[in-house]
mmCIF file of C-alpha atoms in Angstrom:
data_model
loop_
_atom_site.group_PDB
_atom_site.id
_atom_site.type_symbol
_atom_site.label_atom_id
_atom_site.label_comp_id
_atom_site.label_asym_id
_atom_site.label_seq_id
_atom_site.Cartn_x
_atom_site.Cartn_y
_atom_site.Cartn_z
ATOM 1 C CA MET A 15 79.174 68.649 184.253
ATOM 2 C CA THR A 16 76.686 70.958 182.337
ATOM 3 C CA GLU A 17 76.278 70.869 178.811
ATOM 4 C CA THR A 18 76.302 74.325 176.987
ATOM 5 C CA THR A 19 74.434 74.995 173.734
ATOM 6 C CA THR A 20 75.699 77.309 171.192
ATOM 7 C CA LYS A 21 73.193 79.462 169.599
ATOM 8 C CA THR A 22 73.634 81.074 166.175
ATOM 9 C CA ARG A 23 71.653 83.966 165.164
ATOM 10 C CA ALA A 24 71.070 85.268 161.560
ATOM 11 C CA ARG A 25 73.507 88.248 160.665
ATOM 12 C CA PRO A 26 72.081 91.086 158.834
ATOM 13 C CA ALA A 27 73.001 91.407 155.341
ATOM 14 C CA ALA A 28 76.198 93.499 154.787
ATOM 15 C CA VAL A 29 74.304 95.667 152.161
ATOM 16 C CA MET A 30 70.579 96.479 152.202
ATOM 17 C CA LEU A 31 68.702 96.492 148.901
ATOM 18 C CA THR A 32 65.908 98.825 148.158
ATOM 19 C CA PRO A 33 62.857 97.542 146.328
ATOM 20 C CA SER A 34 64.064 99.232 143.090
ATOM 21 C CA ALA A 35 67.513 97.502 143.325
ATOM 22 C CA GLU A 36 65.968 94.135 143.970
ATOM 23 C CA SER A 37 63.744 94.591 140.760
ATOM 24 C CA ARG A 38 66.740 95.616 138.750
ATOM 25 C CA ILE A 39 68.577 92.461 140.042
ATOM 26 C CA ALA A 40 65.453 90.512 138.727
ATOM 27 C CA GLU A 41 65.570 92.247 135.398
ATOM 28 C CA LEU A 42 69.312 91.468 135.088
ATOM 29 C CA MET A 43 68.743 87.802 135.908
ATOM 30 C CA ALA A 44 65.880 87.479 133.397
ATOM 31 C CA GLN A 45 68.408 88.484 130.568
ATOM 32 C CA ALA A 46 71.351 87.005 132.068
ATOM 33 C CA PRO A 47 73.879 85.165 129.863
ATOM 34 C CA GLU A 48 73.872 81.376 130.088
ATOM 35 C CA GLY A 49 75.722 79.995 133.325
ATOM 36 C CA ALA A 50 75.161 83.312 135.302
ATOM 37 C CA ILE A 51 74.096 82.543 138.833
ATOM 38 C CA GLY A 52 73.756 86.110 140.021
ATOM 39 C CA VAL A 53 75.183 89.460 139.817
ATOM 40 C CA LYS A 54 78.349 90.439 141.888
ATOM 41 C CA LEU A 55 79.092 93.820 143.754
ATOM 42 C CA SER A 56 82.866 94.648 144.244
ATOM 43 C CA THR A 57 84.990 97.468 144.849
ATOM 44 C CA PRO A 58 87.911 97.463 142.411
ATOM 45 C CA LYS A 59 90.699 100.161 142.758
ATOM 46 C CA ARG A 60 89.720 102.694 140.200
ATOM 47 C CA GLY A 61 88.811 106.483 139.617
ATOM 48 C CA CYS A 62 90.201 109.495 141.172
ATOM 49 C CA SER A 63 89.324 108.751 144.714
ATOM 50 C CA GLY A 64 90.651 105.152 145.007
ATOM 51 C CA LEU A 65 87.614 102.433 144.906
ATOM 52 C CA ALA A 66 84.799 102.224 142.582
ATOM 53 C CA TYR A 67 81.476 100.236 142.760
ATOM 54 C CA SER A 68 81.199 97.477 140.030
ATOM 55 C CA VAL A 69 78.305 95.197 139.571
ATOM 56 C CA ASP A 70 78.699 92.417 136.992
ATOM 57 C CA TYR A 71 77.349 88.825 136.314
ATOM 58 C CA VAL A 72 78.931 86.020 138.172
ATOM 59 C CA THR A 73 79.187 82.292 137.062
ATOM 60 C CA GLU A 74 80.403 80.707 140.172
ATOM 61 C CA GLU A 75 80.518 81.413 143.940
ATOM 62 C CA ALA A 76 83.733 82.344 145.531
ATOM 63 C CA LYS A 77 84.539 80.926 148.827
ATOM 64 C CA PHE A 78 84.527 84.292 150.997
ATOM 65 C CA ASP A 79 81.774 86.044 148.916
ATOM 66 C CA GLU A 80 78.637 87.321 150.864
ATOM 67 C CA LYS A 81 75.381 85.951 149.341
ATOM 68 C CA ILE A 82 72.252 87.857 149.536
ATOM 69 C CA GLU A 83 69.073 86.231 148.097
ATOM 70 C CA THR A 84 66.597 88.563 146.615
ATOM 71 C CA PRO A 85 63.185 87.469 145.126
ATOM 72 C CA GLY A 86 64.569 87.953 141.501
ATOM 73 C CA GLY A 87 68.327 86.523 141.971
ATOM 74 C CA VAL A 88 71.264 86.469 144.073
ATOM 75 C CA LEU A 89 73.531 89.407 144.769
ATOM 76 C CA TYR A 90 77.142 88.281 145.711
ATOM 77 C CA ILE A 91 79.462 90.691 147.411
ATOM 78 C CA ASP A 92 83.090 90.183 146.663
ATOM 79 C CA GLY A 93 84.811 88.830 149.919
ATOM 80 C CA ALA A 94 87.584 91.564 149.680
ATOM 81 C CA SER A 95 84.905 94.363 149.358
ATOM 82 C CA VAL A 96 82.606 93.617 152.280
ATOM 83 C CA LEU A 97 84.389 95.505 154.796
ATOM 84 C CA TYR A 98 84.023 98.706 152.575
ATOM 85 C CA LEU A 99 80.439 98.125 152.158
ATOM 86 C CA ILE A 100 78.911 97.135 155.582
ATOM 87 C CA GLY A 101 75.832 98.977 156.448
ATOM 88 C CA SER A 102 75.537 100.564 152.895
ATOM 89 C CA THR A 103 72.161 100.801 150.916
ATOM 90 C CA MET A 104 71.997 99.781 147.131
ATOM 91 C CA ASN A 105 69.398 101.529 145.072
ATOM 92 C CA TRP A 106 68.485 101.428 141.553
ATOM 93 C CA VAL A 107 67.698 104.995 140.181
ATOM 94 C CA GLU A 108 66.389 105.984 136.760
ATOM 95 C CA ASP A 109 65.620 109.523 135.368
ATOM 96 C CA ASP A 110 65.593 110.951 131.858
ATOM 97 C CA PHE A 111 69.329 111.108 131.180
ATOM 98 C CA THR A 112 70.872 108.387 133.465
ATOM 99 C CA ALA A 113 70.215 104.834 135.234
ATOM 100 C CA GLY A 114 72.355 103.020 137.553
ATOM 101 C CA PHE A 115 72.978 101.627 140.930
ATOM 102 C CA VAL A 116 73.507 104.328 143.613
ATOM 103 C CA PHE A 117 75.186 103.509 146.919
ATOM 104 C CA ALA A 118 74.650 105.244 150.293
ATOM 105 C CA ASN A 119 77.884 104.004 151.956
ATOM 106 C CA PRO A 120 78.552 105.172 155.642
ATOM 107 C CA ASN A 121 82.132 103.916 155.210
ATOM 108 C CA ALA A 122 82.989 106.464 152.381
ATOM 109 C CA LYS A 123 84.943 109.257 153.845
ATOM 110 C CA GLY A 124 85.079 111.131 150.466
ATOM 111 C CA SER A 125 84.266 110.710 146.793
ATOM 112 C CA CYS A 126 85.252 112.308 143.494
ATOM 113 C CA GLY A 127 83.221 115.053 142.028
ATOM 114 C CA CYS A 128 81.590 112.869 139.540
ATOM 115 C CA GLY A 129 80.409 110.346 142.188
ATOM 116 C CA GLU A 130 82.131 107.387 140.385
ATOM 117 C CA SER A 131 84.793 106.398 143.152
ATOM 118 C CA PHE A 132 85.010 106.785 146.740
ATOM 119 C CA THR A 133 87.715 106.553 149.751
ATOM 120 C CA VAL A 134 87.287 104.691 153.068
#
């Protein structure tokens, strides 16, 4: 009888972060409230197109959350949102008038005019 060996390989992160997004996570964690262990990305139902992106501090890991370690802190992705976000890129963009996380999401089939929500 031959013995089989199971090999595991690291899977790619569900969401890729740009250096700008990683820097912003580091800034957020540097000023995080006491007890925060990272920031969490989720896609709550909201907006005129159905789902929106939400980034908030998180104080505990949830069982099915995706965990992405960055140099400045941990980004968690809500377990129920991962399927909507696979293959996305998360960026932090600032200009004279606005600043915020911007997402390039290949799963989004459409979005509202203001870009605040999307459909899959």
